[in-house]
N, C-alpha and C. Protein backbone atom coordinates (compact mmCIF):
# COMPACT_ATOMS: atom_id res chain seq x y z
N UNK A 1 109.84 94.56 113.77
CA UNK A 1 109.15 94.01 112.62
C UNK A 1 110.19 93.42 111.66
N UNK A 2 109.92 92.25 111.15
CA UNK A 2 110.83 91.61 110.20
C UNK A 2 110.88 92.41 108.91
N UNK A 3 112.02 92.33 108.22
CA UNK A 3 112.19 93.06 106.98
C UNK A 3 111.15 92.71 105.93
N UNK A 4 110.73 91.44 105.90
CA UNK A 4 109.73 91.06 104.90
C UNK A 4 108.40 91.73 105.20
N UNK A 5 108.04 91.85 106.47
CA UNK A 5 106.80 92.55 106.85
C UNK A 5 106.91 94.04 106.54
N UNK A 6 108.08 94.60 106.83
CA UNK A 6 108.30 96.03 106.53
C UNK A 6 108.17 96.29 105.03
N UNK A 7 108.74 95.41 104.21
CA UNK A 7 108.68 95.59 102.76
C UNK A 7 107.24 95.45 102.26
N UNK A 8 106.51 94.47 102.78
CA UNK A 8 105.11 94.29 102.37
C UNK A 8 104.30 95.55 102.71
N UNK A 9 104.54 96.10 103.90
CA UNK A 9 103.86 97.32 104.31
C UNK A 9 104.25 98.49 103.41
N UNK A 10 105.54 98.60 103.09
CA UNK A 10 106.02 99.67 102.21
C UNK A 10 105.37 99.55 100.84
N UNK A 11 105.36 98.35 100.26
CA UNK A 11 104.72 98.16 98.95
C UNK A 11 103.26 98.58 98.97
N UNK A 12 102.54 98.19 100.01
CA UNK A 12 101.12 98.56 100.10
C UNK A 12 100.94 100.07 100.17
N UNK A 13 101.82 100.75 100.92
CA UNK A 13 101.74 102.22 100.99
C UNK A 13 102.06 102.84 99.63
N UNK A 14 103.09 102.32 98.95
CA UNK A 14 103.47 102.86 97.65
C UNK A 14 102.35 102.68 96.64
N UNK A 15 101.80 101.47 96.56
CA UNK A 15 100.70 101.22 95.62
C UNK A 15 99.49 102.10 95.94
N UNK A 16 99.17 102.23 97.22
CA UNK A 16 98.02 103.03 97.62
C UNK A 16 98.19 104.51 97.36
N UNK A 17 99.43 104.99 97.31
CA UNK A 17 99.68 106.42 97.10
C UNK A 17 99.19 106.89 95.74
N UNK A 18 99.08 105.99 94.80
CA UNK A 18 98.67 106.37 93.45
C UNK A 18 97.18 106.71 93.43
N UNK A 19 96.38 105.89 94.08
CA UNK A 19 94.94 106.14 94.11
C UNK A 19 94.61 107.41 94.89
N UNK A 20 95.39 107.69 95.96
CA UNK A 20 95.10 108.84 96.81
C UNK A 20 95.84 110.10 96.40
N UNK A 21 96.69 110.00 95.36
CA UNK A 21 97.48 111.14 94.88
C UNK A 21 98.31 111.73 96.03
N UNK A 22 98.97 110.83 96.77
CA UNK A 22 99.77 111.26 97.91
C UNK A 22 101.17 110.66 97.81
N UNK A 23 102.11 111.40 97.25
CA UNK A 23 103.47 110.86 97.07
C UNK A 23 104.28 110.76 98.37
N UNK A 24 103.70 111.11 99.51
CA UNK A 24 104.45 111.10 100.77
C UNK A 24 105.02 109.72 101.10
N UNK A 25 104.33 108.65 100.73
CA UNK A 25 104.85 107.31 100.98
C UNK A 25 106.18 107.10 100.27
N UNK A 26 106.30 107.69 99.10
CA UNK A 26 107.55 107.60 98.34
C UNK A 26 108.60 108.53 98.91
N UNK A 27 108.25 109.79 99.08
CA UNK A 27 109.24 110.79 99.47
C UNK A 27 109.84 110.48 100.84
N UNK A 28 109.05 109.86 101.73
CA UNK A 28 109.56 109.52 103.05
C UNK A 28 110.50 108.33 103.03
N UNK A 29 110.47 107.55 101.96
CA UNK A 29 111.22 106.29 101.95
C UNK A 29 112.30 106.23 100.87
N UNK A 30 112.67 107.36 100.31
CA UNK A 30 113.65 107.36 99.22
C UNK A 30 115.02 107.79 99.73
N UNK A 31 116.02 106.95 99.50
CA UNK A 31 117.39 107.26 99.89
C UNK A 31 117.98 108.32 98.97
N UNK A 32 118.99 109.01 99.45
CA UNK A 32 119.65 110.04 98.63
C UNK A 32 120.24 109.46 97.34
N UNK A 33 120.74 108.24 97.41
CA UNK A 33 121.42 107.65 96.25
C UNK A 33 120.53 106.69 95.46
N UNK A 34 119.22 106.88 95.51
CA UNK A 34 118.28 106.01 94.80
C UNK A 34 118.54 106.03 93.29
N UNK A 35 118.27 104.91 92.65
CA UNK A 35 118.30 104.82 91.19
C UNK A 35 116.99 104.19 90.75
N UNK A 36 116.23 104.92 89.95
CA UNK A 36 114.96 104.43 89.43
C UNK A 36 115.07 104.16 87.94
N UNK A 37 114.39 103.10 87.49
CA UNK A 37 114.42 102.70 86.08
C UNK A 37 112.99 102.37 85.66
N UNK A 38 112.61 102.85 84.48
CA UNK A 38 111.28 102.54 83.93
C UNK A 38 111.39 101.75 82.66
N UNK A 39 110.28 101.64 81.95
CA UNK A 39 110.22 100.86 80.70
C UNK A 39 110.96 101.52 79.55
N UNK A 40 110.83 102.81 79.44
CA UNK A 40 111.42 103.57 78.34
C UNK A 40 112.93 103.72 78.57
N UNK A 41 113.74 103.65 77.52
CA UNK A 41 115.20 103.81 77.69
C UNK A 41 115.60 105.12 78.36
N UNK A 42 114.79 106.16 78.24
CA UNK A 42 115.11 107.44 78.86
C UNK A 42 114.65 107.53 80.32
N UNK A 43 113.95 106.52 80.81
CA UNK A 43 113.48 106.53 82.19
C UNK A 43 114.58 105.97 83.09
N UNK A 44 115.48 106.85 83.46
CA UNK A 44 116.64 106.55 84.30
C UNK A 44 116.78 107.71 85.26
N UNK A 45 116.40 107.52 86.51
CA UNK A 45 116.34 108.61 87.47
C UNK A 45 117.37 108.37 88.55
N UNK A 46 118.41 109.17 88.53
CA UNK A 46 119.55 108.98 89.42
C UNK A 46 119.56 110.05 90.50
N UNK A 47 119.35 109.64 91.74
CA UNK A 47 119.38 110.57 92.87
C UNK A 47 117.99 110.94 93.36
N UNK A 48 117.93 111.26 94.63
CA UNK A 48 116.66 111.53 95.29
C UNK A 48 115.88 112.69 94.67
N UNK A 49 116.54 113.81 94.41
CA UNK A 49 115.83 114.98 93.89
C UNK A 49 115.12 114.68 92.57
N UNK A 50 115.83 114.02 91.65
CA UNK A 50 115.24 113.69 90.35
C UNK A 50 114.13 112.66 90.52
N UNK A 51 114.41 111.62 91.31
CA UNK A 51 113.44 110.54 91.50
C UNK A 51 112.14 111.08 92.10
N UNK A 52 112.24 111.88 93.15
CA UNK A 52 111.05 112.42 93.81
C UNK A 52 110.28 113.33 92.86
N UNK A 53 110.97 114.17 92.11
CA UNK A 53 110.29 115.07 91.16
C UNK A 53 109.51 114.27 90.13
N UNK A 54 110.13 113.26 89.54
CA UNK A 54 109.49 112.46 88.50
C UNK A 54 108.33 111.65 89.08
N UNK A 55 108.56 110.98 90.21
CA UNK A 55 107.51 110.15 90.80
C UNK A 55 106.32 110.98 91.25
N UNK A 56 106.58 112.16 91.81
CA UNK A 56 105.48 113.04 92.23
C UNK A 56 104.62 113.42 91.03
N UNK A 57 105.25 113.78 89.92
CA UNK A 57 104.50 114.13 88.70
C UNK A 57 103.73 112.92 88.16
N UNK A 58 104.36 111.75 88.17
CA UNK A 58 103.69 110.56 87.64
C UNK A 58 102.51 110.14 88.52
N UNK A 59 102.67 110.24 89.83
CA UNK A 59 101.57 109.90 90.73
C UNK A 59 100.40 110.85 90.49
N UNK A 60 100.69 112.12 90.31
CA UNK A 60 99.64 113.11 90.05
C UNK A 60 98.89 112.77 88.76
N UNK A 61 99.62 112.41 87.71
CA UNK A 61 98.99 112.05 86.43
C UNK A 61 98.15 110.79 86.56
N UNK A 62 98.68 109.77 87.23
CA UNK A 62 97.94 108.51 87.38
C UNK A 62 96.69 108.70 88.23
N UNK A 63 96.80 109.50 89.28
CA UNK A 63 95.64 109.76 90.14
C UNK A 63 94.57 110.53 89.37
N UNK A 64 94.98 111.47 88.53
CA UNK A 64 94.02 112.24 87.73
C UNK A 64 93.26 111.34 86.76
N UNK A 65 93.88 110.25 86.33
CA UNK A 65 93.24 109.30 85.42
C UNK A 65 92.51 108.19 86.17
N UNK A 66 92.49 108.28 87.50
CA UNK A 66 91.83 107.29 88.36
C UNK A 66 92.41 105.89 88.19
N UNK A 67 93.72 105.81 87.99
CA UNK A 67 94.38 104.52 87.90
C UNK A 67 94.56 103.97 89.31
N UNK A 68 94.63 102.66 89.39
CA UNK A 68 94.85 102.02 90.68
C UNK A 68 95.90 100.93 90.50
N UNK A 69 96.84 100.86 91.41
CA UNK A 69 97.84 99.78 91.42
C UNK A 69 97.37 98.72 92.40
N UNK A 70 97.22 97.52 91.92
CA UNK A 70 96.82 96.41 92.78
C UNK A 70 98.01 95.47 92.95
N UNK A 71 98.34 95.13 94.18
CA UNK A 71 99.51 94.28 94.39
C UNK A 71 99.31 92.90 93.78
N UNK A 72 100.44 92.31 93.39
CA UNK A 72 100.43 90.92 92.96
C UNK A 72 100.70 90.08 94.19
N UNK A 73 101.52 89.08 94.03
CA UNK A 73 101.99 88.27 95.15
C UNK A 73 103.49 88.48 95.23
N UNK A 74 103.91 89.48 95.99
CA UNK A 74 105.34 89.83 95.99
C UNK A 74 106.22 88.72 96.58
N UNK A 75 107.35 88.55 95.96
CA UNK A 75 108.40 87.70 96.49
C UNK A 75 109.35 88.64 97.23
N UNK A 76 109.52 88.43 98.51
CA UNK A 76 110.31 89.34 99.33
C UNK A 76 111.46 88.57 99.97
N UNK A 77 112.64 89.17 99.91
CA UNK A 77 113.85 88.53 100.40
C UNK A 77 114.57 89.50 101.33
N UNK A 78 115.35 88.95 102.24
CA UNK A 78 116.06 89.78 103.21
C UNK A 78 117.44 89.18 103.47
N UNK A 79 118.43 90.07 103.51
CA UNK A 79 119.79 89.66 103.86
C UNK A 79 120.39 90.80 104.68
N UNK A 80 120.52 90.60 105.96
CA UNK A 80 121.02 91.66 106.83
C UNK A 80 120.08 92.85 106.80
N UNK A 81 120.63 94.03 106.50
CA UNK A 81 119.83 95.25 106.44
C UNK A 81 119.24 95.53 105.07
N UNK A 82 119.42 94.62 104.12
CA UNK A 82 118.90 94.80 102.76
C UNK A 82 117.68 93.91 102.56
N UNK A 83 116.61 94.52 102.04
CA UNK A 83 115.36 93.81 101.76
C UNK A 83 114.97 94.16 100.34
N UNK A 84 114.58 93.15 99.56
CA UNK A 84 114.15 93.44 98.19
C UNK A 84 112.90 92.66 97.87
N UNK A 85 112.14 93.22 96.93
CA UNK A 85 110.87 92.62 96.52
C UNK A 85 110.79 92.60 95.00
N UNK A 86 110.17 91.55 94.51
CA UNK A 86 109.87 91.42 93.09
C UNK A 86 108.38 91.12 93.02
N UNK A 87 107.65 91.91 92.27
CA UNK A 87 106.20 91.78 92.24
C UNK A 87 105.68 92.03 90.83
N UNK A 88 104.45 91.61 90.62
CA UNK A 88 103.76 91.89 89.36
C UNK A 88 102.43 92.58 89.67
N UNK A 89 102.51 93.86 90.07
CA UNK A 89 101.27 94.58 90.36
C UNK A 89 100.50 94.83 89.06
N UNK A 90 99.22 95.03 89.23
CA UNK A 90 98.33 95.29 88.10
C UNK A 90 97.88 96.74 88.13
N UNK A 91 97.96 97.39 86.98
CA UNK A 91 97.39 98.73 86.84
C UNK A 91 95.96 98.54 86.36
N UNK A 92 95.02 99.04 87.15
CA UNK A 92 93.61 98.92 86.82
C UNK A 92 93.09 100.27 86.34
N UNK A 93 92.43 100.27 85.19
CA UNK A 93 91.89 101.50 84.61
C UNK A 93 90.40 101.63 84.96
N UNK A 94 89.88 102.85 84.96
CA UNK A 94 88.47 103.06 85.32
C UNK A 94 87.49 102.30 84.42
N UNK A 95 87.86 102.01 83.18
CA UNK A 95 86.95 101.30 82.28
C UNK A 95 86.96 99.79 82.49
N UNK A 96 87.73 99.33 83.49
CA UNK A 96 87.76 97.91 83.81
C UNK A 96 88.92 97.14 83.19
N UNK A 97 89.64 97.75 82.25
CA UNK A 97 90.78 97.07 81.68
C UNK A 97 91.96 97.14 82.66
N UNK A 98 92.88 96.23 82.48
CA UNK A 98 94.03 96.21 83.37
C UNK A 98 95.27 95.74 82.62
N UNK A 99 96.42 96.09 83.18
CA UNK A 99 97.72 95.70 82.62
C UNK A 99 98.61 95.25 83.76
N UNK A 100 99.22 94.10 83.58
CA UNK A 100 100.15 93.62 84.59
C UNK A 100 101.53 94.23 84.35
N UNK A 101 102.18 94.67 85.41
CA UNK A 101 103.51 95.27 85.32
C UNK A 101 104.51 94.38 86.07
N UNK A 102 105.76 94.78 86.02
CA UNK A 102 106.82 94.09 86.74
C UNK A 102 107.57 95.12 87.58
N UNK A 103 107.76 94.80 88.84
CA UNK A 103 108.38 95.73 89.78
C UNK A 103 109.49 95.04 90.55
N UNK A 104 110.60 95.72 90.66
CA UNK A 104 111.67 95.31 91.57
C UNK A 104 111.99 96.50 92.45
N UNK A 105 112.07 96.26 93.75
CA UNK A 105 112.35 97.31 94.71
C UNK A 105 113.41 96.78 95.68
N UNK A 106 114.49 97.55 95.83
CA UNK A 106 115.56 97.20 96.76
C UNK A 106 115.64 98.31 97.80
N UNK A 107 115.66 97.92 99.06
CA UNK A 107 115.73 98.90 100.14
C UNK A 107 116.72 98.42 101.20
N UNK A 108 117.23 99.37 101.95
CA UNK A 108 118.08 99.02 103.09
C UNK A 108 117.55 99.74 104.32
N UNK A 109 117.78 99.15 105.45
CA UNK A 109 117.32 99.73 106.70
C UNK A 109 118.28 100.83 107.12
N UNK A 110 117.71 101.99 107.37
CA UNK A 110 118.50 103.15 107.75
C UNK A 110 117.68 103.95 108.76
N UNK A 111 118.25 104.20 109.91
CA UNK A 111 117.52 104.96 110.92
C UNK A 111 116.22 104.30 111.34
N UNK A 112 116.19 102.98 111.33
CA UNK A 112 115.00 102.26 111.78
C UNK A 112 113.91 102.08 110.75
N UNK A 113 114.14 102.52 109.52
CA UNK A 113 113.12 102.33 108.48
C UNK A 113 113.77 101.96 107.16
N UNK A 114 112.97 101.37 106.26
CA UNK A 114 113.49 101.01 104.95
C UNK A 114 113.61 102.24 104.06
N UNK A 115 114.74 102.35 103.39
CA UNK A 115 114.99 103.43 102.44
C UNK A 115 115.18 102.80 101.06
N UNK A 116 114.41 103.28 100.09
CA UNK A 116 114.47 102.73 98.74
C UNK A 116 115.79 103.13 98.09
N UNK A 117 116.53 102.12 97.63
CA UNK A 117 117.81 102.32 96.95
C UNK A 117 117.68 102.13 95.45
N UNK A 118 116.80 101.22 95.06
CA UNK A 118 116.61 100.94 93.63
C UNK A 118 115.15 100.60 93.39
N UNK A 119 114.64 101.12 92.28
CA UNK A 119 113.24 100.91 91.89
C UNK A 119 113.23 100.68 90.39
N UNK A 120 112.56 99.62 89.95
CA UNK A 120 112.41 99.36 88.53
C UNK A 120 110.98 98.91 88.28
N UNK A 121 110.30 99.64 87.41
CA UNK A 121 108.93 99.28 87.02
C UNK A 121 108.88 99.21 85.50
N UNK A 122 108.44 98.07 85.00
CA UNK A 122 108.29 97.88 83.56
C UNK A 122 106.86 97.54 83.24
N UNK A 123 106.38 98.09 82.14
CA UNK A 123 105.03 97.78 81.66
C UNK A 123 105.18 97.00 80.37
């Protein structure tokens, strides 16, 4: 499978994990040296253990509020074993309101699958 197809599939699994309250899509694809960044200046998650703990808690909170992440039209690029995506997914709320976000995801192929190295989500 081409890296762009792998990344598109990974993004769909990640977005879908929020609605189903299943962080396994994230935990299975996070590299040990991942760096995650959010909107708030304090949202800086360095390393797999911290990233997985924070993302698991956030997915649980978003699922409890019945939030849904809807993909935008991701721009996906590939160079060797590195694949990255830039997207503008929409957070949809149960009352029908929505907010567009900005996402950058960088992954590298390791052991036959993409491993997330960098994640940045801004609202």
